[in-house]
Amino acid sequence: MRITRVLTLAALASFLMIQPQANVAMAQEDPAAAQGGKGDAQPLPPPGLGPRKNAQGQQGQQQQKRPPLPKVSNMGTFGKWNVQCADMPGDQEQQDQAGRSCGMTQQNKSEKNEKVAISVIVNKVKRGDKSALFMRIMTPVGVYLPTGIPVEIDGTALPSRLIFTRCVPPICEAMGEMSAETLAKFKKGSASVFYLYDRPGNGYPIKISLEGFGAAAAELDKY
C-alpha cells in the first residue's frame, strides 16, 4: 500500500485525544526488521465485503450516534508546540469521559514526500491521584503497521517504538506511554525524527522539533 493522503487533523486529532486507550502497553522493543525484510503489506479488502455488506441501515445508525467534534481552544504556543484543550460532553454511558481534555501538539510532513504527514499529540491521562503521559501519532492510512514508528532524538534511536493501535479512515493511530526516562530525553533534546513506513525498508523521515517541548509539558501539567 502507498501513503497518499496529507493529514489535516487539528480537530479530529483533538477528538481522538479525548479518549486515550490507557490500557495499551508501552511501545514494543525495536525489531531488526525495521530496516528491511521480505514481503509487503497486503491490501485491505474493499469496503462492503462480508456478511454485513447490505446492512446500510445499521451503518447509518452507527454514524448518527457519533458525537460531534469538540471545540478546540489554543491555550498557548511554546516554541513549535501548541497546548490545546477540547471540551466534550459525556453521555449517560460515558459520564467519566466528559469534561476537558488537554494535550500538546505539533504537525509536520516528510521532506522525502510532502504527501506524508503526521500529527503528534502528547496528552495526560489521570488515574486517580496519579497521571501518565501518552504520546499519540496520527498518520495517513496506508502505513505498514507491523513496523510501528521508530523515533530518533538528536540522532540516537529510542530503544522502543510506538505501535499502531487502530485505523479509523482516513487516519491510523500509534501510541505509547512515556516513561520518565523517555520524557527526560524529549525535554533535553533539540530535534526528533519519526519514521513512517509504507512497506518494509521504505521509510519516510518526518522531523519534529523539540523546541519548547519542556515548557509545553509544564503548561500541560497545569490542566
CSV table of C-alpha atoms in Angstrom, one decimal:
chain,number,residue,atom,x,y,z
A,1,MET,CA,0.0,0.0,0.0
A,2,ARG,CA,1.1,3.6,-0.5
A,3,ILE,CA,0.5,6.6,1.6
A,4,THR,CA,-1.5,9.0,-0.4
A,5,ARG,CA,-3.1,11.5,1.9
A,6,VAL,CA,-1.9,14.5,3.8
A,7,LEU,CA,-3.2,14.9,7.4
A,8,THR,CA,-5.3,17.9,8.3
A,9,LEU,CA,-6.1,16.7,11.8
A,10,ALA,CA,-6.4,19.6,14.2
A,11,ALA,CA,-10.0,18.9,15.2
A,12,LEU,CA,-10.0,15.2,14.6
A,13,ALA,CA,-6.8,14.6,16.5
A,14,SER,CA,-8.2,16.5,19.4
A,15,PHE,CA,-11.3,14.4,19.3
A,16,LEU,CA,-9.3,11.2,19.5
A,17,MET,CA,-7.1,12.7,22.2
A,18,ILE,CA,-10.1,12.9,24.5
A,19,GLN,CA,-10.5,9.1,24.7
A,20,PRO,CA,-6.9,7.7,25.0
A,21,GLN,CA,-6.5,4.0,25.2
A,22,ALA,CA,-5.0,3.9,28.7
A,23,ASN,CA,-4.7,0.1,28.7
A,24,VAL,CA,-2.4,-0.2,25.7
A,25,ALA,CA,1.1,-1.4,26.6
A,26,MET,CA,4.2,0.7,26.1
A,27,ALA,CA,5.7,0.6,22.6
A,28,GLN,CA,7.3,-2.7,21.7
A,29,GLU,CA,11.1,-3.3,21.6
A,30,ASP,CA,12.7,-2.2,18.4
A,31,PRO,CA,12.9,-5.2,16.0
A,32,ALA,CA,15.7,-5.5,13.5
A,33,ALA,CA,13.1,-5.9,10.7
A,34,ALA,CA,12.5,-2.2,10.8
A,35,GLN,CA,15.4,-1.7,8.4
A,36,GLY,CA,14.2,-4.2,5.8
A,37,GLY,CA,12.5,-7.6,5.4
A,38,LYS,CA,10.7,-9.7,2.9
A,39,GLY,CA,7.2,-9.4,1.6
A,40,ASP,CA,4.9,-6.4,1.5
A,41,ALA,CA,1.8,-5.2,3.1
A,42,GLN,CA,-1.4,-6.9,1.8
A,43,PRO,CA,-4.1,-4.5,0.6
A,44,LEU,CA,-7.2,-4.2,2.7
A,45,PRO,CA,-10.4,-5.8,1.3
A,46,PRO,CA,-12.6,-3.3,-0.4
A,47,PRO,CA,-15.5,-1.9,1.6
A,48,GLY,CA,-18.7,-3.8,1.6
A,49,LEU,CA,-17.3,-7.3,1.8
A,50,GLY,CA,-18.6,-9.7,4.5
A,51,PRO,CA,-21.9,-10.7,5.9
A,52,ARG,CA,-22.8,-7.2,6.8
A,53,LYS,CA,-22.3,-5.7,3.4
A,54,ASN,CA,-26.0,-4.9,3.0
A,55,ALA,CA,-26.5,-3.5,6.5
A,56,GLN,CA,-27.0,0.0,5.3
A,57,GLY,CA,-29.5,0.9,8.0
A,58,GLN,CA,-27.2,-0.3,10.8
A,59,GLN,CA,-24.2,1.6,9.4
A,60,GLY,CA,-26.3,4.7,9.1
A,61,GLN,CA,-27.4,4.4,12.8
A,62,GLN,CA,-23.8,4.0,13.9
A,63,GLN,CA,-22.8,7.1,12.0
A,64,GLN,CA,-25.7,9.1,13.6
A,65,LYS,CA,-24.5,8.1,17.1
A,66,ARG,CA,-21.1,9.5,16.6
A,67,PRO,CA,-20.6,12.6,18.9
A,68,PRO,CA,-19.8,15.9,17.2
A,69,LEU,CA,-16.2,17.1,17.1
A,70,PRO,CA,-15.4,19.2,20.2
A,71,LYS,CA,-14.5,22.9,20.2
A,72,VAL,CA,-10.7,23.2,20.4
A,73,SER,CA,-9.1,26.1,22.3
A,74,ASN,CA,-5.4,27.0,22.0
A,75,MET,CA,-4.1,27.6,25.5
A,76,GLY,CA,-0.6,28.7,24.4
A,77,THR,CA,2.3,28.2,22.0
A,78,PHE,CA,5.7,27.2,23.2
A,79,GLY,CA,8.3,27.0,20.6
A,80,LYS,CA,6.9,24.6,18.0
A,81,TRP,CA,4.3,23.1,20.3
A,82,ASN,CA,0.7,24.2,20.8
A,83,VAL,CA,-1.1,23.4,24.0
A,84,GLN,CA,-4.8,22.8,23.2
A,85,CYS,CA,-7.8,21.8,25.2
A,86,ALA,CA,-11.1,20.4,24.0
A,87,ASP,CA,-14.5,20.1,25.8
A,88,MET,CA,-16.5,17.0,25.1
A,89,PRO,CA,-19.8,16.5,26.9
A,90,GLY,CA,-20.3,12.9,28.0
A,91,ASP,CA,-23.5,10.9,27.6
A,92,GLN,CA,-25.2,8.6,30.1
A,93,GLU,CA,-23.0,5.7,29.2
A,94,GLN,CA,-19.7,7.6,29.3
A,95,GLN,CA,-20.0,10.2,32.0
A,96,ASP,CA,-16.4,9.5,33.1
A,97,GLN,CA,-15.3,10.8,29.7
A,98,ALA,CA,-17.0,14.2,30.0
A,99,GLY,CA,-15.1,17.4,30.6
A,100,ARG,CA,-11.9,19.0,29.3
A,101,SER,CA,-9.0,17.1,27.8
A,102,CYS,CA,-5.8,18.9,27.0
A,103,GLY,CA,-2.7,18.0,25.0
A,104,MET,CA,0.4,19.4,23.3
A,105,THR,CA,0.5,19.1,19.6
A,106,GLN,CA,2.8,19.5,16.6
A,107,GLN,CA,2.3,18.6,12.9
A,108,ASN,CA,4.8,18.2,10.1
A,109,LYS,CA,5.3,16.5,6.7
A,110,SER,CA,8.2,14.4,5.3
A,111,GLU,CA,10.7,16.1,3.1
A,112,LYS,CA,11.0,12.9,1.1
A,113,ASN,CA,7.3,13.0,0.2
A,114,GLU,CA,5.2,16.0,1.1
A,115,LYS,CA,2.1,13.9,0.9
A,116,VAL,CA,3.2,12.0,4.0
A,117,ALA,CA,2.5,13.9,7.3
A,118,ILE,CA,1.9,13.2,10.9
A,119,SER,CA,0.2,14.9,13.9
A,120,VAL,CA,2.0,14.3,17.2
A,121,ILE,CA,-0.1,14.6,20.4
A,122,VAL,CA,1.1,14.3,24.0
A,123,ASN,CA,-1.8,14.2,26.4
A,124,LYS,CA,-2.1,13.5,30.1
A,125,VAL,CA,-4.3,10.7,31.5
A,126,LYS,CA,-5.4,10.8,35.1
A,127,ARG,CA,-5.5,7.6,37.1
A,128,GLY,CA,-6.9,8.5,40.5
A,129,ASP,CA,-4.3,10.7,42.2
A,130,LYS,CA,-1.7,9.8,39.6
A,131,SER,CA,-1.3,10.8,36.0
A,132,ALA,CA,0.6,9.4,33.0
A,133,LEU,CA,1.7,11.0,29.7
A,134,PHE,CA,0.8,9.3,26.4
A,135,MET,CA,2.3,10.1,23.0
A,136,ARG,CA,-0.2,9.6,20.1
A,137,ILE,CA,0.7,9.8,16.5
A,138,MET,CA,-1.9,10.3,13.8
A,139,THR,CA,-0.8,9.1,10.3
A,140,PRO,CA,-2.5,8.6,6.9
A,141,VAL,CA,-3.9,5.2,6.1
A,142,GLY,CA,-1.6,3.0,4.0
A,143,VAL,CA,1.2,2.8,6.5
A,144,TYR,CA,2.9,-0.5,7.1
A,145,LEU,CA,1.5,-1.4,10.5
A,146,PRO,CA,4.0,-4.1,11.8
A,147,THR,CA,6.9,-1.7,11.7
A,148,GLY,CA,5.4,0.8,14.1
A,149,ILE,CA,7.0,4.2,14.3
A,150,PRO,CA,10.7,4.3,15.2
A,151,VAL,CA,11.8,7.6,16.8
A,152,GLU,CA,15.3,9.3,17.0
A,153,ILE,CA,16.2,12.1,19.3
A,154,ASP,CA,19.3,14.1,18.2
A,155,GLY,CA,20.4,11.2,16.0
A,156,THR,CA,20.0,8.5,18.6
A,157,ALA,CA,17.2,5.9,18.3
A,158,LEU,CA,15.0,5.2,21.2
A,159,PRO,CA,15.1,1.6,22.4
A,160,SER,CA,11.4,1.1,21.8
A,161,ARG,CA,8.9,2.4,19.2
A,162,LEU,CA,5.3,3.5,19.0
A,163,ILE,CA,2.9,0.7,18.0
A,164,PHE,CA,-0.2,1.1,15.9
A,165,THR,CA,-3.4,0.5,17.8
A,166,ARG,CA,-6.2,1.2,15.4
A,167,CYS,CA,-7.1,2.7,12.0
A,168,VAL,CA,-10.2,4.8,11.5
A,169,PRO,CA,-10.1,6.1,8.0
A,170,PRO,CA,-8.7,8.5,7.0
A,171,ILE,CA,-6.2,8.0,9.8
A,172,CYS,CA,-4.2,5.4,11.7
A,173,GLU,CA,-3.1,5.9,15.3
A,174,ALA,CA,0.0,4.8,17.1
A,175,MET,CA,0.7,5.4,20.7
A,176,GLY,CA,2.8,4.6,23.8
A,177,GLU,CA,3.0,5.7,27.4
A,178,MET,CA,6.0,7.9,28.0
A,179,SER,CA,8.3,6.7,30.8
A,180,ALA,CA,10.1,9.2,33.0
A,181,GLU,CA,13.4,8.4,31.1
A,182,THR,CA,11.8,8.9,27.7
A,183,LEU,CA,10.2,12.1,28.8
A,184,ALA,CA,13.6,13.4,30.0
A,185,LYS,CA,15.1,12.7,26.6
A,186,PHE,CA,12.4,14.7,24.8
A,187,LYS,CA,12.9,17.6,27.2
A,188,LYS,CA,16.6,17.6,26.8
A,189,GLY,CA,16.7,17.1,23.1
A,190,SER,CA,16.6,19.7,20.3
A,191,ALA,CA,15.2,17.6,17.4
A,192,SER,CA,13.5,14.3,16.8
A,193,VAL,CA,12.7,12.3,13.7
A,194,PHE,CA,9.7,10.0,13.4
A,195,TYR,CA,9.7,7.3,10.7
A,196,LEU,CA,6.7,6.1,8.8
A,197,TYR,CA,6.9,3.0,6.5
A,198,ASP,CA,4.7,2.1,3.6
A,199,ARG,CA,6.5,-1.3,3.2
A,200,PRO,CA,9.5,-3.0,4.8
A,201,GLY,CA,12.6,-1.0,4.3
A,202,ASN,CA,11.0,2.1,2.8
A,203,GLY,CA,10.7,4.7,5.4
A,204,TYR,CA,9.7,8.4,5.4
A,205,PRO,CA,11.5,10.5,8.0
A,206,ILE,CA,9.5,13.3,9.5
A,207,LYS,CA,11.2,15.9,11.6
A,208,ILE,CA,9.5,17.1,14.8
A,209,SER,CA,11.2,20.0,16.6
A,210,LEU,CA,11.6,19.7,20.4
A,211,GLU,CA,11.9,23.5,20.8
A,212,GLY,CA,9.6,24.4,23.6
A,213,PHE,CA,8.8,20.8,24.5
A,214,GLY,CA,9.7,21.2,28.2
A,215,ALA,CA,7.7,24.5,28.5
A,216,ALA,CA,4.7,22.9,26.8
A,217,ALA,CA,4.9,19.9,29.1
A,218,ALA,CA,5.0,22.2,32.1
A,219,GLU,CA,2.0,24.1,30.8
A,220,LEU,CA,0.1,20.8,30.1
A,221,ASP,CA,0.8,19.7,33.7
A,222,LYS,CA,-1.4,22.6,34.9
A,223,TYR,CA,-4.6,21.1,33.5
